[in-house]
Amino acid sequence: MTKAYRSNLTWEQWELIADLLPEAKPGGRPRKLTLFAVVNAILYVLCEGCTWRGLPGDFPAWSTVYGYFWRWSLDGTWLKIHDQLYQWVRVDAGREPSPSEAAVDSQSVETATMISIDVGYDAGKKIHGRKRHLSVDLLGLVLRVLVTSASLPEREGAKKVLQRVHDTGHQVKRLNTIWMDGGYRGEEFMRWVMDMFRWIVEIVLRPLEKKGFVHLPKRWVVERTFGWLNWCRRLSKDYERLPQTSETFIYIAMIRIMVRRLA
């Protein structure tokens, strides 16, 4: 590396995740580049919103960087790093590793012109693109995310993302309450969550007489998390051909936030 970019990890932050990355495969040629440079290149793409081919020349070759990004997406490395940092951040904040409450909401975002897979129209927000269904704890840390077509109803998306949260097992063993806004109202949906996961859904309604931003108790934390994600230019719009790639970039954005809290 010949230049320090604002997206780069410090050495202290790098040490937190270095041991969580996969070892080089046995056999073949020895690994010549450093994973520190690879991770910083991926963070550059996330923060600056450039294409893979647009990586500055002092990073490793774009095809190599993308190869690591894609392989670590497929083998669950990014999710493993995210979940480990998640527990460390909660303990560092004086909380139990497993949350007792969570908040769920969705955000519809436009897709780039060339994107055609899982793209739809959100009639409520009048946006043609995709919808991010986010589940967070009350610190605003992401539990699980699901990216779908924007046309998918909020309750259907919530069912899928809550199933992902439940599948994390011991990570949410204390979870008992889910905070949501008025878009998730409905006795059938609330009963489904109770029957499937034994969680209670609490609906927080927005005061009709107020306009603009309103601080909604406990449910507002998910809105703050959406704000954090928007600081990454790659996430200001959905540029990814596959929804799974969008999900991976959201987890990487949270990894960056969490390592900065820890070091």
Short mmCIF file of C-alpha atoms in Angstrom, two decimals:
data_model
loop_
_atom_site.label_atom_id
_atom_site.label_comp_id
_atom_site.label_asym_id
_atom_site.label_seq_id
_atom_site.Cartn_x
_atom_site.Cartn_y
_atom_site.Cartn_z
CA MET A 1 0.00 0.00 0.00
CA THR A 2 1.34 3.44 -0.94
CA LYS A 3 -1.53 5.62 0.18
CA ALA A 4 -3.74 5.77 3.26
CA TYR A 5 -7.45 5.84 2.40
CA ARG A 6 -10.15 6.82 4.87
CA SER A 7 -11.74 3.38 4.47
CA ASN A 8 -8.58 1.49 5.52
CA LEU A 9 -8.44 -0.49 8.75
CA THR A 10 -5.83 0.38 11.34
CA TRP A 11 -3.47 -2.39 12.41
CA GLU A 12 -5.35 -2.67 15.74
CA GLN A 13 -8.63 -3.13 13.89
CA TRP A 14 -7.04 -5.62 11.51
CA GLU A 15 -5.82 -7.76 14.39
CA LEU A 16 -9.43 -8.23 15.53
CA ILE A 17 -10.43 -10.03 12.33
CA ALA A 18 -7.16 -11.44 10.97
CA ASP A 19 -7.52 -14.78 12.77
CA LEU A 20 -11.12 -15.14 11.56
CA LEU A 21 -10.13 -15.23 7.88
CA PRO A 22 -9.53 -18.60 6.17
CA GLU A 23 -6.02 -19.96 5.84
CA ALA A 24 -4.49 -20.36 2.38
CA LYS A 25 -5.53 -23.57 0.63
CA PRO A 26 -2.95 -26.37 0.88
CA GLY A 27 -0.95 -27.05 -2.26
CA GLY A 28 -0.51 -24.76 -5.22
CA ARG A 29 1.49 -21.56 -5.27
CA PRO A 30 2.18 -19.74 -1.98
CA ARG A 31 0.00 -16.71 -1.27
CA LYS A 32 2.00 -13.63 -2.30
CA LEU A 33 -0.32 -10.77 -1.34
CA THR A 34 -1.46 -9.80 2.15
CA LEU A 35 -5.09 -10.21 3.17
CA PHE A 36 -4.81 -6.83 4.91
CA ALA A 37 -4.55 -5.20 1.47
CA VAL A 38 -7.42 -7.32 0.12
CA VAL A 39 -9.79 -6.37 2.95
CA ASN A 40 -8.87 -2.69 2.62
CA ALA A 41 -9.61 -2.87 -1.11
CA ILE A 42 -13.05 -4.35 -0.43
CA LEU A 43 -13.75 -1.62 2.13
CA TYR A 44 -12.69 0.98 -0.44
CA VAL A 45 -15.28 -0.33 -2.91
CA LEU A 46 -17.91 -0.28 -0.14
CA CYS A 47 -17.18 3.25 1.10
CA GLU A 48 -16.37 5.00 -2.17
CA GLY A 49 -18.93 3.18 -4.32
CA CYS A 50 -16.58 2.53 -7.22
CA THR A 51 -16.70 -0.47 -9.54
CA TRP A 52 -14.35 -3.38 -8.96
CA ARG A 53 -12.41 -2.41 -12.06
CA GLY A 54 -12.16 1.13 -10.69
CA LEU A 55 -9.95 0.16 -7.74
CA PRO A 56 -6.83 2.35 -7.48
CA GLY A 57 -3.63 0.77 -8.72
CA ASP A 58 -1.99 0.55 -5.30
CA PHE A 59 -4.47 -2.13 -4.29
CA PRO A 60 -4.12 -5.74 -5.49
CA ALA A 61 -5.59 -6.56 -8.91
CA TRP A 62 -9.36 -6.03 -8.96
CA SER A 63 -10.03 -9.60 -10.14
CA THR A 64 -8.08 -10.98 -7.18
CA VAL A 65 -9.91 -8.74 -4.71
CA TYR A 66 -13.30 -9.67 -6.17
CA GLY A 67 -12.34 -13.35 -6.06
CA TYR A 68 -11.71 -13.18 -2.33
CA PHE A 69 -14.90 -11.17 -1.78
CA TRP A 70 -17.00 -13.73 -3.64
CA ARG A 71 -15.40 -16.82 -2.07
CA TRP A 72 -15.79 -15.44 1.43
CA SER A 73 -19.44 -14.70 0.63
CA LEU A 74 -20.07 -18.27 -0.47
CA ASP A 75 -18.28 -20.00 2.42
CA GLY A 76 -19.83 -17.81 5.13
CA THR A 77 -16.61 -16.05 6.19
CA TRP A 78 -18.16 -12.58 6.24
CA LEU A 79 -21.07 -13.82 8.35
CA LYS A 80 -18.68 -15.58 10.73
CA ILE A 81 -16.67 -12.38 11.23
CA HIS A 82 -19.85 -10.33 11.66
CA ASP A 83 -21.32 -12.64 14.30
CA GLN A 84 -18.08 -12.79 16.30
CA LEU A 85 -17.66 -9.02 16.31
CA TYR A 86 -21.34 -8.64 17.20
CA GLN A 87 -20.87 -10.53 20.45
CA TRP A 88 -17.64 -8.69 21.29
CA VAL A 89 -19.28 -5.29 20.79
CA ARG A 90 -22.24 -6.19 23.00
CA VAL A 91 -19.96 -7.44 25.79
CA ASP A 92 -17.79 -4.33 25.42
CA ALA A 93 -20.95 -2.22 25.86
CA GLY A 94 -21.81 -4.06 29.10
CA ARG A 95 -24.59 -6.14 27.54
CA GLU A 96 -25.23 -9.87 27.36
CA PRO A 97 -23.95 -11.46 24.12
CA SER A 98 -27.53 -12.40 23.23
CA PRO A 99 -30.14 -9.59 22.95
CA SER A 100 -33.54 -9.77 24.61
CA GLU A 101 -35.22 -7.27 22.27
CA ALA A 102 -34.92 -6.50 18.57
CA ALA A 103 -36.43 -4.15 16.02
CA VAL A 104 -37.43 -4.93 12.42
CA ASP A 105 -38.11 -2.58 9.53
CA SER A 106 -37.63 -2.37 5.78
CA GLN A 107 -36.09 0.16 3.42
CA SER A 108 -36.86 0.39 -0.28
CA VAL A 109 -33.97 1.56 -2.46
CA GLU A 110 -33.63 2.18 -6.17
CA THR A 111 -31.56 -0.22 -8.25
CA ALA A 112 -29.02 0.69 -10.89
CA THR A 113 -30.20 0.75 -14.51
CA MET A 114 -28.55 -2.53 -15.48
CA ILE A 115 -30.05 -4.56 -12.59
CA SER A 116 -32.99 -6.85 -13.47
CA ILE A 117 -32.93 -9.78 -10.99
CA ASP A 118 -35.44 -9.56 -8.09
CA VAL A 119 -36.49 -6.01 -8.89
CA GLY A 120 -40.02 -4.74 -8.28
CA TYR A 121 -42.15 -1.70 -7.48
CA ASP A 122 -43.02 -0.56 -3.96
CA ALA A 123 -46.38 1.13 -4.47
CA GLY A 124 -46.39 2.63 -0.96
CA LYS A 125 -43.05 4.44 -1.30
CA LYS A 126 -43.22 4.72 -5.10
CA ILE A 127 -39.78 3.20 -5.58
CA HIS A 128 -38.74 0.77 -8.29
CA GLY A 129 -35.97 -1.42 -6.94
CA ARG A 130 -35.29 -3.68 -3.98
CA LYS A 131 -36.28 -3.81 -0.34
CA ARG A 132 -33.89 -4.34 2.58
CA HIS A 133 -35.51 -6.11 5.52
CA LEU A 134 -33.35 -5.40 8.55
CA SER A 135 -33.41 -6.88 12.05
CA VAL A 136 -31.30 -5.13 14.69
CA ASP A 137 -30.85 -5.23 18.45
CA LEU A 138 -31.44 -2.12 20.56
CA LEU A 139 -27.82 -1.03 20.06
CA GLY A 140 -28.57 -0.81 16.36
CA LEU A 141 -26.35 -3.79 15.50
CA VAL A 142 -27.62 -5.98 12.69
CA LEU A 143 -28.77 -9.50 13.53
CA ARG A 144 -29.78 -10.59 10.05
CA VAL A 145 -30.70 -8.89 6.77
CA LEU A 146 -32.75 -9.98 3.77
CA VAL A 147 -32.79 -8.23 0.39
CA THR A 148 -35.80 -8.87 -1.86
CA SER A 149 -37.77 -7.29 -4.63
CA ALA A 150 -39.37 -4.02 -3.50
CA SER A 151 -42.78 -5.47 -4.35
CA LEU A 152 -42.62 -8.04 -1.52
CA PRO A 153 -45.05 -7.06 1.29
CA GLU A 154 -43.42 -6.03 4.55
CA ARG A 155 -44.99 -8.81 6.63
CA GLU A 156 -43.81 -11.49 4.19
CA GLY A 157 -40.30 -10.07 4.26
CA ALA A 158 -40.40 -9.89 8.06
CA LYS A 159 -41.31 -13.57 8.27
CA LYS A 160 -38.27 -14.50 6.21
CA VAL A 161 -35.81 -12.28 8.06
CA LEU A 162 -37.13 -13.42 11.46
CA GLN A 163 -36.63 -17.02 10.34
CA ARG A 164 -33.00 -16.15 9.62
CA VAL A 165 -32.68 -14.58 13.06
CA HIS A 166 -34.17 -17.68 14.68
CA ASP A 167 -31.76 -19.91 12.74
CA THR A 168 -28.77 -18.25 14.46
CA GLY A 169 -29.65 -20.38 17.51
CA HIS A 170 -27.72 -19.53 20.68
CA GLN A 171 -26.98 -16.00 19.41
CA VAL A 172 -30.62 -15.05 20.12
CA LYS A 173 -31.44 -17.44 22.94
CA ARG A 174 -32.64 -14.54 25.15
CA LEU A 175 -34.72 -12.84 22.46
CA ASN A 176 -38.37 -12.39 23.43
CA THR A 177 -39.70 -9.09 21.99
CA ILE A 178 -39.73 -7.68 18.45
CA TRP A 179 -40.49 -3.97 17.95
CA MET A 180 -42.13 -2.94 14.66
CA ASP A 181 -44.03 -0.04 13.12
CA GLY A 182 -47.64 0.14 11.98
CA GLY A 183 -46.88 -1.47 8.62
CA TYR A 184 -46.63 -4.85 10.36
CA ARG A 185 -49.96 -4.69 12.14
CA GLY A 186 -52.22 -7.70 11.86
CA GLU A 187 -53.36 -10.39 14.27
CA GLU A 188 -52.48 -13.17 11.84
CA PHE A 189 -48.86 -12.00 11.53
CA MET A 190 -48.42 -11.49 15.27
CA ARG A 191 -49.89 -14.93 15.97
CA TRP A 192 -47.56 -16.46 13.36
CA VAL A 193 -44.49 -14.99 15.10
CA MET A 194 -45.72 -16.22 18.47
CA ASP A 195 -46.46 -19.74 17.20
CA MET A 196 -43.21 -20.09 15.24
CA PHE A 197 -40.66 -18.49 17.56
CA ARG A 198 -42.43 -17.70 20.85
CA TRP A 199 -41.61 -14.00 20.41
CA ILE A 200 -43.94 -11.10 21.20
CA VAL A 201 -44.48 -8.44 18.52
CA GLU A 202 -44.88 -4.90 19.86
CA ILE A 203 -46.27 -2.32 17.40
CA VAL A 204 -45.19 1.31 17.87
CA LEU A 205 -47.49 3.68 15.97
CA ARG A 206 -46.44 7.08 14.65
CA PRO A 207 -48.52 10.03 15.98
CA LEU A 208 -50.77 11.16 13.14
CA GLU A 209 -50.60 14.84 14.10
CA LYS A 210 -46.79 15.05 13.81
CA LYS A 211 -44.81 15.52 10.61
CA GLY A 212 -41.17 14.82 9.80
CA PHE A 213 -38.93 12.69 11.98
CA VAL A 214 -40.56 11.35 15.15
CA HIS A 215 -38.58 9.54 17.85
CA LEU A 216 -40.45 6.25 18.26
CA PRO A 217 -39.37 4.43 21.44
CA LYS A 218 -37.12 1.41 20.80
CA ARG A 219 -38.17 1.13 17.15
CA TRP A 220 -36.15 4.17 16.06
CA VAL A 221 -32.84 2.29 16.38
CA VAL A 222 -33.41 0.48 13.08
CA GLU A 223 -33.85 3.84 11.33
CA ARG A 224 -30.49 4.93 12.74
CA THR A 225 -28.90 1.76 11.36
CA PHE A 226 -30.28 2.55 7.89
CA GLY A 227 -28.63 5.95 8.29
CA TRP A 228 -25.29 4.31 9.11
CA LEU A 229 -25.52 2.19 5.96
CA ASN A 230 -26.19 5.23 3.79
CA TRP A 231 -22.73 6.58 4.65
CA CYS A 232 -21.38 3.82 2.39
CA ARG A 233 -21.78 4.97 -1.19
CA ARG A 234 -22.05 1.42 -2.48
CA LEU A 235 -25.23 1.08 -0.38
CA SER A 236 -26.79 4.45 -1.29
CA LYS A 237 -28.37 2.57 -4.19
CA ASP A 238 -28.50 -1.13 -5.05
CA TYR A 239 -25.81 -1.73 -7.68
CA GLU A 240 -25.56 -5.50 -7.19
CA ARG A 241 -26.71 -8.02 -9.77
CA LEU A 242 -27.68 -10.50 -7.05
CA PRO A 243 -29.58 -9.68 -3.82
CA GLN A 244 -27.16 -11.94 -1.91
CA THR A 245 -24.29 -9.60 -2.86
CA SER A 246 -26.25 -6.65 -1.44
CA GLU A 247 -26.69 -8.56 1.81
CA THR A 248 -22.96 -9.27 1.96
CA PHE A 249 -22.08 -5.58 1.56
CA ILE A 250 -24.45 -4.72 4.43
CA TYR A 251 -22.71 -7.22 6.70
CA ILE A 252 -19.31 -5.82 5.67
CA ALA A 253 -20.52 -2.29 6.44
CA MET A 254 -21.49 -3.45 9.93
CA ILE A 255 -18.13 -5.21 10.33
CA ARG A 256 -16.42 -1.89 9.62
CA ILE A 257 -18.60 -0.09 12.16
CA MET A 258 -17.99 -2.72 14.85
CA VAL A 259 -14.21 -2.90 14.49
CA ARG A 260 -14.08 0.90 14.75
CA ARG A 261 -16.00 0.67 18.03
CA LEU A 262 -13.66 -1.96 19.41
CA ALA A 263 -10.39 -0.36 18.29
#
